[in-house]
Structure formats: C-alpha cells, structure tokens
Tab-separated table of N, CA and C in Angstrom:
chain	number	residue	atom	x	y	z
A	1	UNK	N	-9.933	15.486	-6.323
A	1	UNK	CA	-11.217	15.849	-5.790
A	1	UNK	C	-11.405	15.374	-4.347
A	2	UNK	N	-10.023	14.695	-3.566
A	2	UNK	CA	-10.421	14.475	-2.429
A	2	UNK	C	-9.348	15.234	-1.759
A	3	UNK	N	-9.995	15.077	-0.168
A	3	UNK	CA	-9.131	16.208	0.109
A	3	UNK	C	-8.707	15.467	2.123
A	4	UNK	N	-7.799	15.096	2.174
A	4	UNK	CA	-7.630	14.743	3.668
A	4	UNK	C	-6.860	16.197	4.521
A	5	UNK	N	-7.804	16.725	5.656
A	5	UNK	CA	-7.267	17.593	6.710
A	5	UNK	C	-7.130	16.972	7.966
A	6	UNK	N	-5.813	16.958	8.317
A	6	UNK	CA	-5.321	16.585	9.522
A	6	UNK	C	-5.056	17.708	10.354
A	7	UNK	N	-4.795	17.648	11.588
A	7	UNK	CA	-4.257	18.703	12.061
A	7	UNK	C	-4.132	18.184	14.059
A	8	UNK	N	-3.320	18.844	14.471
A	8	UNK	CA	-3.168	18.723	15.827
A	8	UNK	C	-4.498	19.597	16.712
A	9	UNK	N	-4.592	20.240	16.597
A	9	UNK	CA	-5.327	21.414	16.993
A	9	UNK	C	-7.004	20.886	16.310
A	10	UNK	N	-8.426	21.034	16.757
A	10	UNK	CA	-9.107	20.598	16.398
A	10	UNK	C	-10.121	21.839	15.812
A	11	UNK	N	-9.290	22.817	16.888
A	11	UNK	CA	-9.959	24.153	16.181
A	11	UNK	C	-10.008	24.707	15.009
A	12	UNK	N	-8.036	24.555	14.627
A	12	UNK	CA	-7.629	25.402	13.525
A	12	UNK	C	-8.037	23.803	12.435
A	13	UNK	N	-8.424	22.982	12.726
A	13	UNK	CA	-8.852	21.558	11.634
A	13	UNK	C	-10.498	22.469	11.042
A	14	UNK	N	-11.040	22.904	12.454
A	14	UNK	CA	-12.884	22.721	11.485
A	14	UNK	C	-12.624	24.300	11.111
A	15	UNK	N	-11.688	25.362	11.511
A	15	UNK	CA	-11.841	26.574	10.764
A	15	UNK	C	-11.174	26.575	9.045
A	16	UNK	N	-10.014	25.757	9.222
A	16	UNK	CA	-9.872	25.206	7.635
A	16	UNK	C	-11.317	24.717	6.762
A	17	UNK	N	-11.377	23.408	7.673
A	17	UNK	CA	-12.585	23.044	6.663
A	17	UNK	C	-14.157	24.246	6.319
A	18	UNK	N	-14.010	25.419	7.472
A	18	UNK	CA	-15.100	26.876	7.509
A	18	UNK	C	-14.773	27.574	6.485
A	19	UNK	N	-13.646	27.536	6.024
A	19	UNK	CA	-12.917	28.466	4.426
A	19	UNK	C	-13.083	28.049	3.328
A	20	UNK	N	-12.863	26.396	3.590
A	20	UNK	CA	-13.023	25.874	2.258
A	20	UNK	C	-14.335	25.863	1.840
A	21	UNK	N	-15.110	25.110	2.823
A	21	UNK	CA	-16.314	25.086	2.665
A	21	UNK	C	-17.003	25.678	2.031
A	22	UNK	N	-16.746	27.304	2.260
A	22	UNK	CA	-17.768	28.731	2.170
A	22	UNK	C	-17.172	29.234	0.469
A	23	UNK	N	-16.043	28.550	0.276
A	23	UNK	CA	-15.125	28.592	-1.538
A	23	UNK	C	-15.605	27.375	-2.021
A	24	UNK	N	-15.811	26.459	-1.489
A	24	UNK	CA	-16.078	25.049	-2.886
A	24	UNK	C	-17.231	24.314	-1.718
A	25	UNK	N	-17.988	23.701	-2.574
A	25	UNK	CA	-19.034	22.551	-2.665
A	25	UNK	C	-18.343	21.533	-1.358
A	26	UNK	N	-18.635	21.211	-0.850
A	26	UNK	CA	-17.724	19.884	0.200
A	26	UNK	C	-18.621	19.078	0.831
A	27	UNK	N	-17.934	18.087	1.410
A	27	UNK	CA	-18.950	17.064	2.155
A	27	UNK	C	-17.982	16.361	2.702
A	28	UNK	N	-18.400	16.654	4.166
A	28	UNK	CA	-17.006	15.809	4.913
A	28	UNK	C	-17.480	14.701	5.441
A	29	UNK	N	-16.870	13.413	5.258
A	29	UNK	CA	-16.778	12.080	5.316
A	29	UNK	C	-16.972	11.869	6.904
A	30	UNK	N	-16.090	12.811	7.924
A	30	UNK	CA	-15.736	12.319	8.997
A	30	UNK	C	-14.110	11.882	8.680
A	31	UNK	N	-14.091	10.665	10.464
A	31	UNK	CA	-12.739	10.719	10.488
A	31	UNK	C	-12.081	9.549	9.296
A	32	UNK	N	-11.158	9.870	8.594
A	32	UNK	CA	-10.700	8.906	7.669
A	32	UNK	C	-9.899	7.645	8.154
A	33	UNK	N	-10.743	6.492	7.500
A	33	UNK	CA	-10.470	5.441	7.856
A	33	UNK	C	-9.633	4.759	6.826
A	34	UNK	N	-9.856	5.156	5.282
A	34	UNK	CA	-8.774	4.393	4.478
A	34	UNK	C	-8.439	4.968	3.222
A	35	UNK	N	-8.064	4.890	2.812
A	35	UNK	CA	-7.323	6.129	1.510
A	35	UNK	C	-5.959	5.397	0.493
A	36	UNK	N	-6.229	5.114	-0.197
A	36	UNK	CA	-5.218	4.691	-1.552
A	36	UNK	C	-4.520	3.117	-1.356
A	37	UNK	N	-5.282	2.595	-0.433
A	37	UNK	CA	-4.890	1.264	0.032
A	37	UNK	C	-3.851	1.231	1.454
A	38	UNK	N	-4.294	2.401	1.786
A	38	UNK	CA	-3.628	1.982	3.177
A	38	UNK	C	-4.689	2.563	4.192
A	39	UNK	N	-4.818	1.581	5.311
A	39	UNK	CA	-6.025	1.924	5.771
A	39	UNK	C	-5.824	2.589	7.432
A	40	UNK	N	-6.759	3.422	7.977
A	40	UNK	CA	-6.229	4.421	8.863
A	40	UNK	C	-6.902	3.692	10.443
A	41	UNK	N	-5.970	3.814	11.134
A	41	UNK	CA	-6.752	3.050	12.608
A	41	UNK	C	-6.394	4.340	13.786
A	42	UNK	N	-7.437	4.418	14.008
A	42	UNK	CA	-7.512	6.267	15.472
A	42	UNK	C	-7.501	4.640	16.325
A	43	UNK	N	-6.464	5.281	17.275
A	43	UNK	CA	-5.701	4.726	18.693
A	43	UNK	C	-5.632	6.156	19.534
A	44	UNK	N	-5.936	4.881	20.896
A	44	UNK	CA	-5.756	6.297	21.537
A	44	UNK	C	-4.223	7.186	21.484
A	45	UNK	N	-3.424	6.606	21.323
A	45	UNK	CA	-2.133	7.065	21.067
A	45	UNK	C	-1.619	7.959	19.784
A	46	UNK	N	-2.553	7.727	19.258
A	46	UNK	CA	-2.313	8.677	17.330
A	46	UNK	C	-3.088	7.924	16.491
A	47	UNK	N	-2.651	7.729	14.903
A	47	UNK	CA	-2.954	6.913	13.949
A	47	UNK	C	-2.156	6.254	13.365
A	48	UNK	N	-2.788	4.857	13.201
A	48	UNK	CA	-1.859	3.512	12.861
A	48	UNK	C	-2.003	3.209	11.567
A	49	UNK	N	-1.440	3.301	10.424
A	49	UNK	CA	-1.462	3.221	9.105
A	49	UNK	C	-0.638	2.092	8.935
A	50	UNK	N	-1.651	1.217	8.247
A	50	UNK	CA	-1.411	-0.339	7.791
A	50	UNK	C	-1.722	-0.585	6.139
A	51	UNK	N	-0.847	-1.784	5.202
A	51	UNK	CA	-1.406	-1.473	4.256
A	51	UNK	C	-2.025	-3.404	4.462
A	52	UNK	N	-2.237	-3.861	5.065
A	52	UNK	CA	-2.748	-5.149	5.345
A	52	UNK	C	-3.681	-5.519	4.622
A	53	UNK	N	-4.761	-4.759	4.262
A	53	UNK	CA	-6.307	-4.850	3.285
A	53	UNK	C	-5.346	-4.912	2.425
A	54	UNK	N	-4.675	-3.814	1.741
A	54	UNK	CA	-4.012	-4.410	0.344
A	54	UNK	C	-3.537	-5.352	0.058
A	55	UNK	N	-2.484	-5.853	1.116
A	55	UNK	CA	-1.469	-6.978	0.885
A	55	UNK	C	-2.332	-8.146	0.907
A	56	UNK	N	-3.750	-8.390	1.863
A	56	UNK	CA	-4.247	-9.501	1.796
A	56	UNK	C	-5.345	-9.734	0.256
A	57	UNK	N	-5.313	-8.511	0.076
A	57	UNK	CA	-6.341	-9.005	-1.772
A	57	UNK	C	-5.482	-9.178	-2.562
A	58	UNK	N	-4.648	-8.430	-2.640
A	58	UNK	CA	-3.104	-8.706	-3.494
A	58	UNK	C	-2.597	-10.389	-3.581
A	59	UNK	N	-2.767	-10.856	-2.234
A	59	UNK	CA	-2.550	-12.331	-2.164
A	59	UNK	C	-3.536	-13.044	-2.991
A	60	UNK	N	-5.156	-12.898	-2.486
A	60	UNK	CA	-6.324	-13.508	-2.897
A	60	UNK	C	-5.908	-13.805	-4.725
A	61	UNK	N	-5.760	-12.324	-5.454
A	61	UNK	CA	-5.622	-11.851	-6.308
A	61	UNK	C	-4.943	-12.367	-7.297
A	62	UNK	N	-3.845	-12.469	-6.663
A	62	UNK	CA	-2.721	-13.425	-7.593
A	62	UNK	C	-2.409	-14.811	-7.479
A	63	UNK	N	-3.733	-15.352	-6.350
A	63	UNK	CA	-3.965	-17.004	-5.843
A	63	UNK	C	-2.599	-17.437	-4.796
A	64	UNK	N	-2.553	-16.359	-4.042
A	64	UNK	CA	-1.082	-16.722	-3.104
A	64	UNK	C	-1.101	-16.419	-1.803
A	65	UNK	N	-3.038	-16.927	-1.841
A	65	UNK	CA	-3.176	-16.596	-0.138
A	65	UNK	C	-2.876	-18.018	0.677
A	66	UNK	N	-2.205	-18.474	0.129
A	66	UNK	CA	-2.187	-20.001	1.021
A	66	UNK	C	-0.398	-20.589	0.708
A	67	UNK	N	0.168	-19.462	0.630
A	67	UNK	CA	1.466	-19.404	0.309
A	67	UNK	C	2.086	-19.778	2.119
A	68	UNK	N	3.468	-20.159	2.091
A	68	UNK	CA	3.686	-20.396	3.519
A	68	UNK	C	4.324	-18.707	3.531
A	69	UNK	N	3.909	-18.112	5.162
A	69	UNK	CA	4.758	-16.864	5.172
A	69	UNK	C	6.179	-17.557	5.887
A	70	UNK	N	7.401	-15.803	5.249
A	70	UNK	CA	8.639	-15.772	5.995
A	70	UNK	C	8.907	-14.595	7.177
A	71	UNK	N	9.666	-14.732	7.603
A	71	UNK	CA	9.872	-13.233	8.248
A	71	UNK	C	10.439	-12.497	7.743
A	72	UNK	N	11.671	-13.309	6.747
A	72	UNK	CA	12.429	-11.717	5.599
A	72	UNK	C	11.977	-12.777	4.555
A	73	UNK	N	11.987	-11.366	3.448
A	73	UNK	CA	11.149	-11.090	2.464
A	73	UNK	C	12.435	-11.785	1.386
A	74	UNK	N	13.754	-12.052	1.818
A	74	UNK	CA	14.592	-12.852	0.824
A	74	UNK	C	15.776	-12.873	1.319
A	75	UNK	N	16.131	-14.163	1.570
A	75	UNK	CA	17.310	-14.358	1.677
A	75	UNK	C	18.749	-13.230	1.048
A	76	UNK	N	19.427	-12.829	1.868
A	76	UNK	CA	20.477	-11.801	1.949
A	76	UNK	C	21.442	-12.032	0.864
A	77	UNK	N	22.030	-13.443	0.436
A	77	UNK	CA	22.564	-13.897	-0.158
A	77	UNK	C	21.970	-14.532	-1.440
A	78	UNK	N	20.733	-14.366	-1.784
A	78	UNK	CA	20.064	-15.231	-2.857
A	78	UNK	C	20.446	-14.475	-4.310
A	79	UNK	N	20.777	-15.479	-5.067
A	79	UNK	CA	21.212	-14.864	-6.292
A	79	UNK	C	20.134	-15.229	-7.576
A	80	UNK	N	19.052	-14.487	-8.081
A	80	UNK	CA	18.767	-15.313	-8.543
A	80	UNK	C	19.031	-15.219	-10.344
A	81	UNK	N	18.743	-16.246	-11.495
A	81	UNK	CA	18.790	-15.983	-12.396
A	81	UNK	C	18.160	-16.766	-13.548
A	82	UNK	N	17.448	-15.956	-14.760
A	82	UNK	CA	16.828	-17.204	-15.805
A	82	UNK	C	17.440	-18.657	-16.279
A	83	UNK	N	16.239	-19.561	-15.965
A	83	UNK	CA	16.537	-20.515	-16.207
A	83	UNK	C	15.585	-21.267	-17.055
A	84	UNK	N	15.625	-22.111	-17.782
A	84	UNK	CA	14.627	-23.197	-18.645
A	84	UNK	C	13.540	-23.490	-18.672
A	85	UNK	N	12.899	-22.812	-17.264
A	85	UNK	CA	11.761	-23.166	-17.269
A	85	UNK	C	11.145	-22.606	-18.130
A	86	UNK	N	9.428	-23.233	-18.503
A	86	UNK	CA	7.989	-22.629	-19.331
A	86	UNK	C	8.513	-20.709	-18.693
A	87	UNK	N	8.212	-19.850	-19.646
A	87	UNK	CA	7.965	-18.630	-19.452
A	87	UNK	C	6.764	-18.485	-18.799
A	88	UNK	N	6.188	-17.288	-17.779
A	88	UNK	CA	5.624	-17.127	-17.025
A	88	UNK	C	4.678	-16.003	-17.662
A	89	UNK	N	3.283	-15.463	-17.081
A	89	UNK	CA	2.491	-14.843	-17.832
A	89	UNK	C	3.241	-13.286	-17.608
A	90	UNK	N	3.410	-12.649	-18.427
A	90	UNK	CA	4.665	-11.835	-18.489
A	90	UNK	C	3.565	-10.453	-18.000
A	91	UNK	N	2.221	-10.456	-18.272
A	91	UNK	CA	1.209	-9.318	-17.854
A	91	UNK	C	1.119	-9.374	-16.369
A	92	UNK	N	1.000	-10.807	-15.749
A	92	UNK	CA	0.351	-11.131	-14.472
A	92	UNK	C	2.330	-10.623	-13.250
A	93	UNK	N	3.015	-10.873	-13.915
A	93	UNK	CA	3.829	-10.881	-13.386
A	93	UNK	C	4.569	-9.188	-13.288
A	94	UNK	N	3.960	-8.549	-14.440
A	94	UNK	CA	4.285	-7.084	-14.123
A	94	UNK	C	3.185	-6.829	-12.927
A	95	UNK	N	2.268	-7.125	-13.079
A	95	UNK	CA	0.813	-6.964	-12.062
A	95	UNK	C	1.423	-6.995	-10.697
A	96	UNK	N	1.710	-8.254	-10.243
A	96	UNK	CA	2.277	-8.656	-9.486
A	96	UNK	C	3.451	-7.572	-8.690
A	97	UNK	N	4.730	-7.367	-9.568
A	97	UNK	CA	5.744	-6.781	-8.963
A	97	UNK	C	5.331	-4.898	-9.000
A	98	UNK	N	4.096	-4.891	-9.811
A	98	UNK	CA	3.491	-3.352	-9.662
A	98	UNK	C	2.986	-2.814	-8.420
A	99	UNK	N	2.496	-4.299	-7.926
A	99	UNK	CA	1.666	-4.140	-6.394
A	99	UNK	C	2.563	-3.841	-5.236
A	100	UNK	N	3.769	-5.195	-5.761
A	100	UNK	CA	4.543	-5.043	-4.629
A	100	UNK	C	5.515	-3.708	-4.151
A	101	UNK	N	5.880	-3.255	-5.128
A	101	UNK	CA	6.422	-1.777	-4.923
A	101	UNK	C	5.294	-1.180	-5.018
A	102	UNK	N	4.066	-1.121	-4.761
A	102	UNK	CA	3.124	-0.032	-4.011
A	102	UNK	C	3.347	-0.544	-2.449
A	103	UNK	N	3.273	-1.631	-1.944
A	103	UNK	CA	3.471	-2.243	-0.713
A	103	UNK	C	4.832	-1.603	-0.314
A	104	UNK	N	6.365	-2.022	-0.171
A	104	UNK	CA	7.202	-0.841	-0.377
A	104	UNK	C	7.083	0.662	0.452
A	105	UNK	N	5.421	1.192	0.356
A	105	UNK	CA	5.414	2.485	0.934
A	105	UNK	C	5.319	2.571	2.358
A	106	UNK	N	4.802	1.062	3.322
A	106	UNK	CA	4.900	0.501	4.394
A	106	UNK	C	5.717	-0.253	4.362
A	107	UNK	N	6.416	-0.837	4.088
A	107	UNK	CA	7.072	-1.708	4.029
A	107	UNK	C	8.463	-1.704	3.312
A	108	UNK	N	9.449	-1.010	4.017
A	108	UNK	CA	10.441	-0.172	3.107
A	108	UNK	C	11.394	-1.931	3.273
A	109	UNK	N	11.369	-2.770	4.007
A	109	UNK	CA	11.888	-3.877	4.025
A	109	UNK	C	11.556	-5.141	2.646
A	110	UNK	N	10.673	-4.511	1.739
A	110	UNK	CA	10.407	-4.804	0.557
A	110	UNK	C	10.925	-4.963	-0.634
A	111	UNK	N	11.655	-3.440	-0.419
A	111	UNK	CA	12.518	-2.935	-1.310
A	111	UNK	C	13.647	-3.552	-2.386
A	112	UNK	N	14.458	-3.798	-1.274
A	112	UNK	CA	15.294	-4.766	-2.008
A	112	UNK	C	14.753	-6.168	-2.827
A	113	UNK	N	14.058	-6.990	-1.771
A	113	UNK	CA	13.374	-8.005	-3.180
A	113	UNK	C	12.597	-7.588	-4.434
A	114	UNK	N	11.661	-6.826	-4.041
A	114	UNK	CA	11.146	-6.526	-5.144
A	114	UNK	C	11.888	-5.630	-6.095
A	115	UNK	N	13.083	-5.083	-6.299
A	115	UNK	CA	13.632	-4.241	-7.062
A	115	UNK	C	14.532	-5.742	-8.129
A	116	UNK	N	15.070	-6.800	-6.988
A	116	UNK	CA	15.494	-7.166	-7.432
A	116	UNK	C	14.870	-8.350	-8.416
A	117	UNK	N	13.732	-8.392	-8.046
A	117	UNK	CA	12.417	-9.277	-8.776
A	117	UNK	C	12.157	-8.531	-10.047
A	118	UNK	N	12.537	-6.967	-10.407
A	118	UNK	CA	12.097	-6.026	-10.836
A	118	UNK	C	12.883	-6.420	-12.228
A	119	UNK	N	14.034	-6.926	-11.442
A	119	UNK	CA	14.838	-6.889	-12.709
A	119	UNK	C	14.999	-8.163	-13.936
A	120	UNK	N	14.126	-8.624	-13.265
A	120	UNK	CA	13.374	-10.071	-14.200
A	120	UNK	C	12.452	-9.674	-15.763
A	121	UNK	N	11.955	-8.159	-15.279
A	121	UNK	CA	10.609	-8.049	-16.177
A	121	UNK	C	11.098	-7.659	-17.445
C-alpha cells in the first residue's frame, strides 16, 4: 500500500503520480525521508541512504549501546566455536543475528560475520 516514485525528470515524476492518482485514492507524503529502516538524506549531490537509525536502536535494543566500536566487523582469521559456557537466550540471539543481516543491505562488509555468527543458531 505504499508506493515510492523516484525519477530524474520532475515532470515525467508528477505526470506518473497525475495517472495514478486519477486510478486509485493517494496521498503524497512529499519527499521521502525514511522507508523500511533505512533512512533517506536529499544532498545537494543526490540521495544518501543510511541505515544508522536502525543500527543505533538495534544497539539500544539488545543493551549494546555502550559496547566498544571496531573498524572490521571480525577478525579475518577468527575461528570461532561452542564452548562450556551457560547457553545463551536462544530467541534473543536469533533476534539479534535477524537484525544484523537486515543491516547487511548497507553494509555488505557485514556479511561474512554475521553468516558466520549465523551458523551458531
């Protein structure tokens, strides 16, 4: 039921939205600022699509906003594997690696940890 029109041209943008319009019910928002957790920034240069709002509630969320950051997301060489410890909340932790491969869609440097985190569940 939602509907994002982009277009280069600003003409052939509001004669789209003149067709649809005059076929279905509509109500246009204006310019889109955020959509499925990634949020939209008009520069004068184009649009800058960040998923930052997500990643920072995602932190809040799972109590890991006060985590230290890295610059890579995992060591190249890290092997990891089960060990003795207490088992972990096995819901919170699908939660968790569900988010992070939504993150992944910006962040293709993700990938590999979290696939390989993936393979824990």
């Amino acid at each position: 039921d939602n509907l994002v029109i982009t277009g280069a041209n600003l003409t052939d943008v509001n004669r789209v939205k003149a067709q649809l319009s005059s076929m279905f019910e509509m109500k246009d928002l204006g310019k889109l600022h955020y959509l499925l957790g990634i949020e939209v920034i008009h520069t004068p240069s184009g649009l800058l699509l960040t998923q930052r709002h997500y990643a920072l509630n995602m932190l809040f969320k799972f109590g890991m906003s006060v985590c230290k950051s890295v610059v890579t997301p995992l060591d190249q060489n890290e092997k990891l594997q089960n060990d003795s410890s207490p088992a972990c909340d096995q819901l919170q932790f699908r939660q968790i690696i569900g988010s992070l491969i939504y993150l992944t869609i910006m962040g293709p440097d993700l990938s590999c940890p979290v696939g390989l985190l993936g393979q824990f569940m």
